[in-house]
Coordinates of N, CA and C in Angstrom, one line a residue:
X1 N -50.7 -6.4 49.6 CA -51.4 -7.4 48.8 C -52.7 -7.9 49.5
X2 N -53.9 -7.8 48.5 CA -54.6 -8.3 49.1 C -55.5 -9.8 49.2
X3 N -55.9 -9.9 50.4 CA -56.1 -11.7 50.3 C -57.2 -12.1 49.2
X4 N -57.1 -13.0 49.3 CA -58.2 -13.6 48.0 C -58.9 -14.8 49.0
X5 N -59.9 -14.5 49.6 CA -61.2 -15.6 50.6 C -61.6 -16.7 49.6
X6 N -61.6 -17.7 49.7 CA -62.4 -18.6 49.0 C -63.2 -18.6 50.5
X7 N -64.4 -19.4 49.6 CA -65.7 -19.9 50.9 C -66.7 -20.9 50.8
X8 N -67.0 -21.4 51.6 CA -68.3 -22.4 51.2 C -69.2 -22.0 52.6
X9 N -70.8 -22.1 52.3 CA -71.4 -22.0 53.2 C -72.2 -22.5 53.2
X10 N -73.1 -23.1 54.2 CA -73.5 -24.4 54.3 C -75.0 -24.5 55.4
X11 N -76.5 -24.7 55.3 CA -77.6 -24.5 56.5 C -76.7 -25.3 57.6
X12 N -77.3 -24.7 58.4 CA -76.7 -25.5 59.6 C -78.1 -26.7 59.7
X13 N -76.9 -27.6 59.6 CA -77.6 -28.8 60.5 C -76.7 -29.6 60.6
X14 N -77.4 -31.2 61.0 CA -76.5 -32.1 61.9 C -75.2 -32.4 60.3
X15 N -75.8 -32.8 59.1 CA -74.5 -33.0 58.1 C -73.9 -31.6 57.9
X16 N -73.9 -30.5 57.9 CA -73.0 -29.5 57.6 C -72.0 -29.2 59.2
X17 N -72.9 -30.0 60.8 CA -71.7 -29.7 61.8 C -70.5 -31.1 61.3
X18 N -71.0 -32.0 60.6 CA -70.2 -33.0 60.4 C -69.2 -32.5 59.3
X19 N -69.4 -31.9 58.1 CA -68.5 -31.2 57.7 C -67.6 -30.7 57.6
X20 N -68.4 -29.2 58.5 CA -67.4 -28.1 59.2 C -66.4 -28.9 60.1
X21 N -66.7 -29.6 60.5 CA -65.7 -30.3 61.7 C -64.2 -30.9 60.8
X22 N -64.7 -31.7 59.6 CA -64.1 -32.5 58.3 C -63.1 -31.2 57.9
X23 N -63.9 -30.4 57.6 CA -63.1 -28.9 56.9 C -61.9 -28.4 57.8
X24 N -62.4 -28.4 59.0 CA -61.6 -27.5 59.7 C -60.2 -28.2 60.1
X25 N -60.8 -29.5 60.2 CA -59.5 -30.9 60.5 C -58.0 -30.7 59.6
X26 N -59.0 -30.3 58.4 CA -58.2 -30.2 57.4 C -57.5 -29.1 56.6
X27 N -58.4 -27.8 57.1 CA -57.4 -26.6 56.7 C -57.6 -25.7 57.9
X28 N -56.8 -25.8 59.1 CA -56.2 -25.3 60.1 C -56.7 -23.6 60.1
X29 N -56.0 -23.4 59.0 CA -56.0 -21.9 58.9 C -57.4 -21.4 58.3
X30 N -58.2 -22.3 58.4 CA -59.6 -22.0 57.8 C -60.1 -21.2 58.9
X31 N -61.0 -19.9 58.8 CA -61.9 -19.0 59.7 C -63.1 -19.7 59.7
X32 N -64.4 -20.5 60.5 CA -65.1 -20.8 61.2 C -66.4 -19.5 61.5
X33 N -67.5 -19.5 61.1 CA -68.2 -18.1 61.5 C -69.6 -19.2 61.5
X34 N -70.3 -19.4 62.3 CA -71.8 -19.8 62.9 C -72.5 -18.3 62.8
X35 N -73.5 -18.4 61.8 CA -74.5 -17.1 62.0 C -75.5 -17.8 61.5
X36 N -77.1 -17.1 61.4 CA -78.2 -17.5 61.8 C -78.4 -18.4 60.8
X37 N -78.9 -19.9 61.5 CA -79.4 -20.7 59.9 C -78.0 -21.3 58.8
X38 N -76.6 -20.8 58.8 CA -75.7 -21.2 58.8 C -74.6 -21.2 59.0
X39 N -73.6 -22.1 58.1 CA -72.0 -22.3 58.7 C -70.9 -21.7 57.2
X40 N -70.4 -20.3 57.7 CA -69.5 -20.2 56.6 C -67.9 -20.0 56.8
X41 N -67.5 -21.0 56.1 CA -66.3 -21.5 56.2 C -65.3 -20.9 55.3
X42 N -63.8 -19.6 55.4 CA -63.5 -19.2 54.5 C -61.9 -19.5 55.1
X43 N -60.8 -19.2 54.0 CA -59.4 -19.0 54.5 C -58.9 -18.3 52.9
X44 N -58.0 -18.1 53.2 CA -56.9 -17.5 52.4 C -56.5 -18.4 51.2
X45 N -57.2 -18.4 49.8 CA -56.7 -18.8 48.8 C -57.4 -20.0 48.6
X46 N -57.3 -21.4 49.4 CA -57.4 -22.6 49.4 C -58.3 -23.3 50.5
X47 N -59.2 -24.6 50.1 CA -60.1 -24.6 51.1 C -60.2 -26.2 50.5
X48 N -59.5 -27.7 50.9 CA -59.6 -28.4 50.7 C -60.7 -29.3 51.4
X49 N -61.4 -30.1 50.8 CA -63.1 -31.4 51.6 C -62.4 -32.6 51.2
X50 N -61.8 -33.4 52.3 CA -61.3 -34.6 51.7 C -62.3 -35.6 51.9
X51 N -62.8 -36.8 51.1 CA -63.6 -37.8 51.6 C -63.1 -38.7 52.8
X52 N -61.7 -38.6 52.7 CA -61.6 -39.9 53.7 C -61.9 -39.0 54.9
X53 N -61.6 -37.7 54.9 CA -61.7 -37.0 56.2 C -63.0 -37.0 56.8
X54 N -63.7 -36.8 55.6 CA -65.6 -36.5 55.9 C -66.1 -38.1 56.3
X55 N -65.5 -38.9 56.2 CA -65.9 -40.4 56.1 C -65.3 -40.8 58.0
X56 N -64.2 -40.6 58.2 CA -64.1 -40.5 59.4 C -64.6 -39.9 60.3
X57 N -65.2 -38.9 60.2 CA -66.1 -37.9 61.2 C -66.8 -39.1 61.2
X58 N -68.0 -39.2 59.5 CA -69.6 -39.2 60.0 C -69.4 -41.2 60.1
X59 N -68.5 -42.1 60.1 CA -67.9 -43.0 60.6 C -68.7 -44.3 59.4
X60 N -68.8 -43.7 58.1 CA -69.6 -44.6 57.3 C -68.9 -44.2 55.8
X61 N -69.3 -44.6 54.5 CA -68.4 -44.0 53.2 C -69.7 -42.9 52.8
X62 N -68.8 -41.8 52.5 CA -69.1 -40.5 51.8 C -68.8 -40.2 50.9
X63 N -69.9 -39.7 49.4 CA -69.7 -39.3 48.5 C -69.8 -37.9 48.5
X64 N -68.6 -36.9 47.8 CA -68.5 -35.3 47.5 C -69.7 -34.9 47.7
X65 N -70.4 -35.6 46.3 CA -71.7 -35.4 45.8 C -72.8 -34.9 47.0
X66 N -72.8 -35.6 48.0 CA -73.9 -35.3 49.3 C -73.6 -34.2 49.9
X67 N -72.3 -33.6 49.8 CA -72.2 -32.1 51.0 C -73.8 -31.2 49.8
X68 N -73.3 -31.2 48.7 CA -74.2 -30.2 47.7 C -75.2 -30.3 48.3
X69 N -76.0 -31.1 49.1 CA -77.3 -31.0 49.0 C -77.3 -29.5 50.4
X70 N -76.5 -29.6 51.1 CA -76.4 -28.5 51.8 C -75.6 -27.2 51.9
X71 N -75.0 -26.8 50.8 CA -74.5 -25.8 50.7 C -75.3 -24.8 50.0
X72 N -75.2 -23.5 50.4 CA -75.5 -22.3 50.4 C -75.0 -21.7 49.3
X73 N -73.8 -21.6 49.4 CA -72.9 -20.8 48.5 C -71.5 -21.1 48.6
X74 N -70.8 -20.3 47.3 CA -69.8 -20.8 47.2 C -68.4 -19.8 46.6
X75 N -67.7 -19.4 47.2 CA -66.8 -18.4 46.4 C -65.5 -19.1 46.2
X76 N -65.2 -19.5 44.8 CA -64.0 -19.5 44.5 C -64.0 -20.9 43.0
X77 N -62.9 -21.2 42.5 CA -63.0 -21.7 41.7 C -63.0 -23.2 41.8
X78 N -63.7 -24.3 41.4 CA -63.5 -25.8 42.1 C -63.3 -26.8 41.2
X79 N -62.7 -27.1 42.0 CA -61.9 -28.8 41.7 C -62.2 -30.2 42.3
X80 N -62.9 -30.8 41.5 CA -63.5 -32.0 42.3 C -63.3 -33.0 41.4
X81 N -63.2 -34.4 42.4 CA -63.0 -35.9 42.2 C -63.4 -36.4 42.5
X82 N -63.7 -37.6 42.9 CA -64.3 -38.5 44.2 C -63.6 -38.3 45.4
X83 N -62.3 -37.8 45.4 CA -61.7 -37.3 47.2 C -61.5 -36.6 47.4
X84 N -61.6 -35.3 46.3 CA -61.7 -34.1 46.9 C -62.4 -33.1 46.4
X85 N -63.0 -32.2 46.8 CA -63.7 -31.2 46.5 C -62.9 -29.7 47.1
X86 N -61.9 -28.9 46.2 CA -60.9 -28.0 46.7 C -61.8 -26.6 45.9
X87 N -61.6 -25.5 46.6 CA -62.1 -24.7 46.3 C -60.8 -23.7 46.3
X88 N -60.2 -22.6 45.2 CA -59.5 -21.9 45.5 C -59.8 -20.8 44.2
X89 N -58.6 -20.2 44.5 CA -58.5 -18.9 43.7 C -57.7 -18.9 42.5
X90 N -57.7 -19.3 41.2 CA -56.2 -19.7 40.2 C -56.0 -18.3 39.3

């Protein structure tokens, strides 16, 4: 069987290291790749952005709506609210 990647990718700068950090907190099994100019973030199937999580990194309230200003791309199908922004494969 083969896996199904969801992904988000994101320029690198100081709000997308704050992210990636939010992301990774949050799905373990998430793969982490730094290459030039960005941050792409993929795992198997499911790829959950919680607010409270992103709110606790950058230590102030965070709307979904603000990661968009720095993403790149995006594979997979999405589901968004005000607390979460999940990316997966249905």
């Amino acid at each position: 069987m083969s896996q199904q990647l969801v992904f988000i990718v994101f320029q690198d700068n100081d709000n997308a290291r704050y992210l990636a950090d939010a992301i990774m907190a949050d799905n373990p099994h998430a793969e982490m790749q730094h290459q030039p100019a960005m941050i792409r973030i993929q795992a198997d199937k499911r790829l959950v952005i919680n607010r409270e999580t992103m709110e606790e990194e950058l230590g102030r309230d965070w709307d979904v709506q603000e990661m968009l200003i720095d993403v790149i791309s995006i594979g997979g199908n999405v589901d968004e609210d005000d607390d979460h922004f999940i990316l997966e494969w249905k």
